[in-house]
Coordinates of C-alpha atoms in Angstrom, one line a residue:
M1 CA 40.7 61.3 1.7
V2 CA 37.4 63.0 1.5
Q3 CA 35.9 63.9 5.2
D4 CA 32.7 65.6 6.2
R5 CA 32.0 68.0 8.8
S6 CA 32.2 65.5 11.3
G7 CA 35.8 64.9 10.9
L8 CA 35.1 61.3 9.7
P9 CA 36.5 59.8 6.4
A10 CA 33.8 59.3 4.0
A11 CA 34.3 55.9 3.7
R12 CA 34.1 55.3 7.6
R13 CA 31.1 57.3 7.7
G14 CA 29.3 55.5 5.0
W15 CA 29.9 52.4 6.9
L16 CA 28.8 53.9 10.1
V17 CA 25.3 54.9 8.1
G18 CA 24.9 51.6 6.8
A19 CA 25.3 50.1 10.2
G20 CA 22.9 52.6 11.7
I21 CA 20.5 51.6 9.0
L22 CA 20.7 48.0 9.8
A23 CA 20.5 48.4 13.4
A24 CA 17.2 50.2 12.8
A25 CA 15.8 47.7 10.7
G26 CA 16.8 44.6 13.3
W27 CA 15.4 46.7 16.4
M28 CA 12.1 47.4 13.9
V29 CA 11.6 43.6 13.5
F30 CA 12.7 42.7 17.4
R31 CA 10.4 45.0 18.8
A32 CA 7.3 44.7 16.6
G33 CA 5.5 41.7 18.1
V34 CA 5.9 39.7 14.8
T35 CA 3.0 37.6 14.4
V36 CA 1.2 35.8 11.8
T37 CA -2.7 37.0 11.1
P38 CA -5.3 34.5 12.7
S39 CA -7.3 35.2 9.5
L40 CA -4.7 33.0 7.2
A41 CA -6.8 30.3 6.5
D42 CA -9.9 32.4 5.6
I43 CA -8.0 34.5 3.4
V44 CA -6.6 31.6 1.4
A45 CA -10.3 30.4 1.4
S46 CA -11.3 33.4 0.0
A47 CA -8.6 33.3 -2.9
T48 CA -10.0 29.9 -3.9
V49 CA -13.4 31.2 -4.6
W50 CA -12.8 34.9 -5.5
P51 CA -14.7 36.8 -6.8
E52 CA -17.5 35.0 -4.7
R53 CA -17.5 35.7 -1.1
L54 CA -17.0 33.2 1.6
D55 CA -20.1 32.7 3.9
G56 CA -20.1 34.5 7.4
E57 CA -19.7 38.0 8.8
F58 CA -16.4 37.8 9.4
R59 CA -15.1 36.1 6.2
G60 CA -17.0 37.8 3.4
F61 CA -15.2 41.0 3.3
Y62 CA -12.0 39.5 2.2
A63 CA -13.2 39.5 -1.2
D64 CA -13.3 43.5 -1.0
S65 CA -9.4 43.5 -1.0
P66 CA -8.7 41.4 -3.8
L67 CA -4.6 42.1 -4.7
G68 CA -3.1 39.1 -2.5
L69 CA -5.9 36.9 -3.3
L70 CA -5.0 37.4 -7.1
L71 CA -1.6 37.0 -6.5
F72 CA -2.0 33.8 -4.6
R73 CA -3.8 32.4 -7.5
A74 CA -1.6 33.7 -10.1
L75 CA 1.5 32.2 -8.5
G76 CA -0.3 29.0 -8.2
L77 CA -0.2 28.6 -4.5
Q78 CA -2.0 26.1 -2.7
T79 CA -1.2 26.4 0.8
N80 CA -1.5 28.6 3.7
G81 CA 2.2 28.4 3.9
G82 CA 2.6 29.6 0.5
M83 CA 0.1 32.7 1.2
L84 CA 2.2 33.6 4.2
V85 CA 5.6 33.5 2.3
A86 CA 4.2 35.4 -0.5
A87 CA 2.6 38.2 1.9
T88 CA 6.0 38.2 4.0
A89 CA 7.9 38.9 0.7
I90 CA 5.5 41.8 0.0
T91 CA 5.8 43.0 3.3
A92 CA 9.6 43.4 3.2
V93 CA 9.3 44.9 -0.4
V94 CA 6.9 47.6 1.3
I95 CA 9.1 48.3 4.1
I96 CA 12.0 48.7 2.1
G97 CA 10.2 50.8 -0.2
Y98 CA 8.9 52.7 2.3
A99 CA 12.3 53.8 3.9
G100 CA 13.7 54.3 0.3
W101 CA 11.0 56.8 -0.6
A102 CA 11.7 58.7 2.7
A103 CA 15.4 58.9 1.8
M104 CA 14.8 59.9 -1.7
A105 CA 12.6 62.8 -0.6
A106 CA 14.6 63.9 2.1
S107 CA 17.4 66.3 1.8
T108 CA 20.9 65.0 1.0
G109 CA 22.2 65.3 4.4
D110 CA 19.3 63.8 6.3
R111 CA 18.6 60.8 4.0
A112 CA 20.1 58.1 6.7
R113 CA 18.1 60.0 9.5
A114 CA 14.8 59.8 7.3
T115 CA 15.4 56.2 6.4
R116 CA 15.9 55.0 10.3
L117 CA 12.6 57.4 11.2
A118 CA 10.4 55.7 8.7
L119 CA 11.9 52.2 9.7
L120 CA 11.0 53.1 13.3
A121 CA 7.5 54.6 12.4
P122 CA 4.3 52.5 13.6
L123 CA 3.5 51.4 9.9
P124 CA 6.2 48.5 9.7
A125 CA 5.5 47.4 13.0
V126 CA 1.7 46.9 12.2
L127 CA 2.6 45.1 9.1
L128 CA 5.0 42.6 10.9
A129 CA 2.4 42.3 13.6
W130 CA -0.2 40.9 11.0
L131 CA 2.0 38.9 8.7
G132 CA -0.3 37.3 6.0
S133 CA -2.9 40.1 6.2
Y134 CA -4.0 42.3 3.2
D135 CA -2.7 45.1 4.6
A136 CA 0.7 44.4 3.1
F137 CA -0.8 44.4 -0.4
T138 CA -2.9 47.7 0.5
M139 CA 0.4 49.4 1.3
L140 CA 2.3 47.9 -1.7
A141 CA -0.4 49.8 -3.7
W142 CA 0.3 52.8 -1.6
L143 CA 3.9 52.6 -2.3
I144 CA 3.5 52.4 -6.0
C145 CA 1.2 55.5 -5.8
L146 CA 4.0 57.5 -3.7
Y147 CA 6.7 56.6 -6.3
L148 CA 4.1 57.4 -9.3
W149 CA 3.6 60.7 -7.3
W150 CA 7.4 61.5 -7.9
T151 CA 6.9 61.4 -11.7
G152 CA 4.6 64.6 -11.5
S153 CA 2.2 63.3 -13.7
R154 CA -1.7 63.6 -12.8
L155 CA -2.1 60.6 -15.2
A156 CA 0.1 58.3 -13.2
L157 CA -1.6 59.3 -9.9
V158 CA -5.1 58.7 -11.2
S159 CA -4.0 55.2 -12.5
G160 CA -2.5 54.3 -9.1
G161 CA -5.4 55.3 -7.5
I162 CA -7.5 53.0 -9.3
L163 CA -5.0 50.3 -7.8
L164 CA -5.8 51.6 -4.4
G165 CA -9.5 51.8 -4.9
F166 CA -9.6 48.0 -6.3
Q167 CA -7.9 47.0 -3.1
H168 CA -9.3 48.7 -0.3
F169 CA -11.4 51.7 -1.1
E170 CA -12.6 52.5 2.4
H171 CA -8.9 52.5 3.9
T172 CA -7.4 54.2 1.0
L173 CA -10.1 56.6 0.7
L174 CA -9.8 58.0 4.3
G175 CA -5.9 57.8 3.5
G176 CA -6.2 60.1 0.5
V177 CA -7.8 62.7 2.2
V178 CA -5.3 62.4 5.2
L179 CA -2.5 62.7 2.6
V180 CA -3.9 65.8 1.0
L181 CA -4.3 67.5 4.3
V182 CA -0.8 66.7 5.3
W183 CA 0.3 67.7 1.8
A184 CA -1.4 71.0 2.2
A185 CA 0.2 71.5 5.8
T186 CA 3.5 70.6 4.6
R187 CA 3.9 72.0 1.0
D188 CA 6.6 74.6 1.9
R189 CA 9.1 71.7 3.2
I190 CA 8.9 69.1 0.6
P191 CA 10.3 68.6 -2.8
D192 CA 9.1 70.8 -5.4
R193 CA 8.0 68.1 -7.7
L194 CA 5.5 67.0 -4.7
A195 CA 4.6 70.1 -3.6
A196 CA 3.7 71.0 -7.2
L197 CA 1.1 68.2 -7.4
T198 CA -1.7 67.5 -5.3
P199 CA -2.3 63.8 -4.5
G200 CA -5.8 64.4 -4.8
W201 CA -5.7 63.2 -8.0
L202 CA -5.2 59.5 -6.4
I203 CA -9.0 60.0 -5.0
V204 CA -10.4 60.4 -8.7
G205 CA -8.6 57.0 -9.3
M206 CA -9.9 55.1 -6.1
L207 CA -13.6 56.1 -7.5
V208 CA -12.8 54.2 -10.6
G209 CA -11.1 51.3 -8.9
K210 CA -13.9 50.9 -6.4
G211 CA -16.2 51.1 -9.5
L212 CA -14.5 48.3 -11.0
L213 CA -14.3 46.0 -8.2
L214 CA -17.9 46.3 -7.5
T215 CA -18.8 45.8 -11.1
V216 CA -16.4 42.5 -11.0
L217 CA -18.4 41.2 -7.9
V218 CA -21.8 42.1 -8.8
A219 CA -21.7 40.3 -12.0
S220 CA -20.3 37.3 -10.1
G221 CA -23.3 37.4 -8.2
S222 CA -21.8 38.4 -4.9
T223 CA -23.0 41.5 -2.9
A224 CA -21.7 45.0 -3.5
S225 CA -19.9 45.1 0.0
G226 CA -18.9 42.5 2.8
R227 CA -17.7 45.2 5.1
T228 CA -20.9 47.0 6.3
E229 CA -22.7 44.1 7.4
W230 CA -21.0 43.7 10.5
L231 CA -19.7 47.0 11.3
A232 CA -22.9 48.5 12.9
P233 CA -23.6 45.5 15.6
Y234 CA -19.9 46.2 17.0
L235 CA -19.7 50.0 16.8
R236 CA -21.0 50.5 20.3
D237 CA -18.8 47.9 21.7
W238 CA -15.9 49.2 20.0
T239 CA -16.6 52.8 21.2
V240 CA -17.0 51.9 24.8
T241 CA -13.6 49.8 24.8
G242 CA -11.9 53.0 22.8
I243 CA -13.0 55.3 25.7
N244 CA -11.8 52.7 28.3
V245 CA -8.2 52.5 27.0
L246 CA -8.1 55.9 25.7
P247 CA -4.8 57.1 27.2
M248 CA -2.9 54.2 25.7
L249 CA -4.7 54.3 22.6
I250 CA -3.7 57.9 22.4
W251 CA -0.1 56.7 22.7
S252 CA -0.5 54.0 20.4
L253 CA -1.4 56.1 17.4
F254 CA 2.0 57.3 16.8
A255 CA 4.2 55.4 19.5
G256 CA 7.7 57.1 19.4
S257 CA 6.7 59.0 16.3
W258 CA 5.0 61.4 18.4
A259 CA 8.2 63.1 18.6
V260 CA 8.2 63.9 15.0
V261 CA 4.7 65.1 15.0
I262 CA 5.2 67.3 18.1
A263 CA 8.5 68.5 16.6
F264 CA 6.7 69.6 13.4
W265 CA 3.8 71.0 15.1
A266 CA 6.2 73.1 17.3
S267 CA 7.8 74.4 14.5
A268 CA 4.9 75.2 12.3
P269 CA 4.9 78.9 11.5
Q270 CA 1.4 79.1 10.8
R271 CA -2.1 78.6 12.4
R272 CA -3.3 77.1 8.9
T273 CA -0.8 74.5 9.2
R274 CA -2.0 73.4 12.6
Y275 CA -5.4 73.1 11.7
L276 CA -4.7 71.1 8.7
M277 CA -3.0 68.8 10.6
L278 CA -5.8 68.4 13.2
A279 CA -8.2 67.9 10.4
A280 CA -6.0 64.9 9.3
A281 CA -5.9 63.7 12.7
A282 CA -9.8 63.8 13.1
V283 CA -10.2 61.9 9.4
A284 CA -7.8 59.1 10.8
L285 CA -9.6 59.0 14.3
T286 CA -12.8 58.5 12.4
A287 CA -11.5 55.3 10.8
T288 CA -10.1 54.2 14.1
A289 CA -13.6 54.7 15.7
L290 CA -15.1 52.5 13.2
S291 CA -12.8 49.4 13.8
G292 CA -11.8 47.3 16.4
D293 CA -8.2 46.7 15.5
R294 CA -6.4 49.7 17.2
P295 CA -4.3 51.3 16.3
R296 CA -4.1 49.2 13.2
V297 CA -6.4 51.2 11.1
F298 CA -5.1 54.4 12.2
V299 CA -1.7 53.6 11.2
I300 CA -2.7 52.1 7.9
V301 CA -4.7 55.1 7.0
C302 CA -1.9 57.6 8.1
G303 CA 1.2 55.4 6.7
S304 CA 1.6 57.7 3.6
A305 CA 1.1 60.9 5.5
M306 CA 3.3 60.1 8.2
L307 CA 6.3 59.6 5.6
L308 CA 5.5 63.0 4.1
L309 CA 5.8 64.4 7.7
I310 CA 8.8 62.9 8.3
V311 CA 10.5 64.3 5.1
A312 CA 8.7 67.8 5.9
Y313 CA 10.1 67.7 9.3
L314 CA 13.6 66.8 8.4
N315 CA 13.6 69.6 5.6
A316 CA 12.5 72.4 7.8
P317 CA 15.0 74.9 8.5
K318 CA 16.5 75.7 12.1
H319 CA 16.7 72.1 13.7
S320 CA 19.6 72.0 16.1
D321 CA 21.7 68.9 16.0
R322 CA 20.8 68.4 19.7
E323 CA 17.0 68.5 18.7
L324 CA 17.4 65.9 15.6
R325 CA 19.0 63.5 18.1
L326 CA 16.6 64.0 20.8
V327 CA 13.6 63.2 18.4
E328 CA 15.2 60.3 17.0
A329 CA 16.2 59.0 20.5
V330 CA 12.6 59.0 21.3
V331 CA 11.5 57.1 18.1
W332 CA 14.0 54.5 18.8
L333 CA 13.4 54.0 22.5
A334 CA 9.5 54.1 22.7
P335 CA 8.1 50.8 21.1
P336 CA 4.9 50.6 19.2
I337 CA 2.1 48.8 20.9
A338 CA -1.2 47.3 19.7
L339 CA -4.4 46.7 21.4
W340 CA -6.7 44.0 21.1
G341 CA -9.9 45.2 22.8
K342 CA -8.9 46.3 26.2
E343 CA -5.9 43.8 25.9
V344 CA -2.2 45.1 25.0
V345 CA -0.7 42.4 22.5
G346 CA 2.9 42.1 21.1
A347 CA 4.7 42.3 24.6
N348 CA 6.4 38.8 24.3
V349 CA 8.4 39.6 21.2
V350 CA 10.9 36.8 21.5
D351 CA 8.3 34.1 21.8
Q352 CA 6.3 35.5 19.0
L353 CA 9.1 35.8 16.6
I354 CA 10.2 32.6 17.2
I355 CA 6.7 31.3 16.4
A356 CA 6.2 33.2 13.5
W357 CA 9.3 32.2 12.1
Q358 CA 8.3 28.5 12.6
Q359 CA 5.2 29.2 10.7
L360 CA 6.9 30.9 7.9
V361 CA 9.6 28.2 7.3
G362 CA 7.4 25.2 8.4

């Protein structure tokens, strides 16, 4: 019977690896503070009138993220529950695909750990804490682009970028810049086919996708954007609140995945790598400063780049087994947190999970 260097038979080790991944997935769900977005009814209402906009400063912008709205109509759904089930299914696909991409890009011996680190990163927690939101569809577009990147085709990346720009130009443009910066910082530690092709081609497609969306909206008589109308009036309040909760906000950006970020930073051999990481963080923090949903926007903007950083960290040479176990232990033990203004939400994980399940099946 084949054994690995741990001394365990291959079959037994396979069972243990699978059990570890399932445990990570279960812990991911339990600690996330699973909730349904309070905007579910507005999203459904927006789907019924798109490409027209709903009235109201906090309702019109749903038309700017149409993939979920179009799916709702394509499936012939008619209720809030139908949208919730569809969005939850997409969320599951995104989380599984997200972890699968990490496993695919990591070296053979680190694939299981890459999967666990991806599952326990902040992104899955954010998606689970906003079930029914358009974020799941934004990250689905990102996931498609990550797999298209693996093909090594510029045209494929541009095509994927069109989908991103059509779905959520503001978040994905910033996310594209962050991904390019992290790619430049990690090129020597990621698979050759990713290192050889800049993800900057996505940005070209994003511009095309946004142009397509604007054409559809304006042709229908809608205003060009529903987001900028309410951004400025709340910017001062969001800034003051962010300063008040700054220590907690800083922690929430990566939560336990700070261990991965810090470990990669400590192992970076060149100052250029660290400067690029700082630049990426600055871009993502700009997005956070322009939003009251914290750290949701930061996590969405950094989602793909965080995945690349996990792969780059694991692929780097000279990590001891002790260091890898310590980093993963921190990721497991340190739960993500979400802030609504000055309030920490998601602490009542059992109650929230029960309520979300009742909404999902009821």
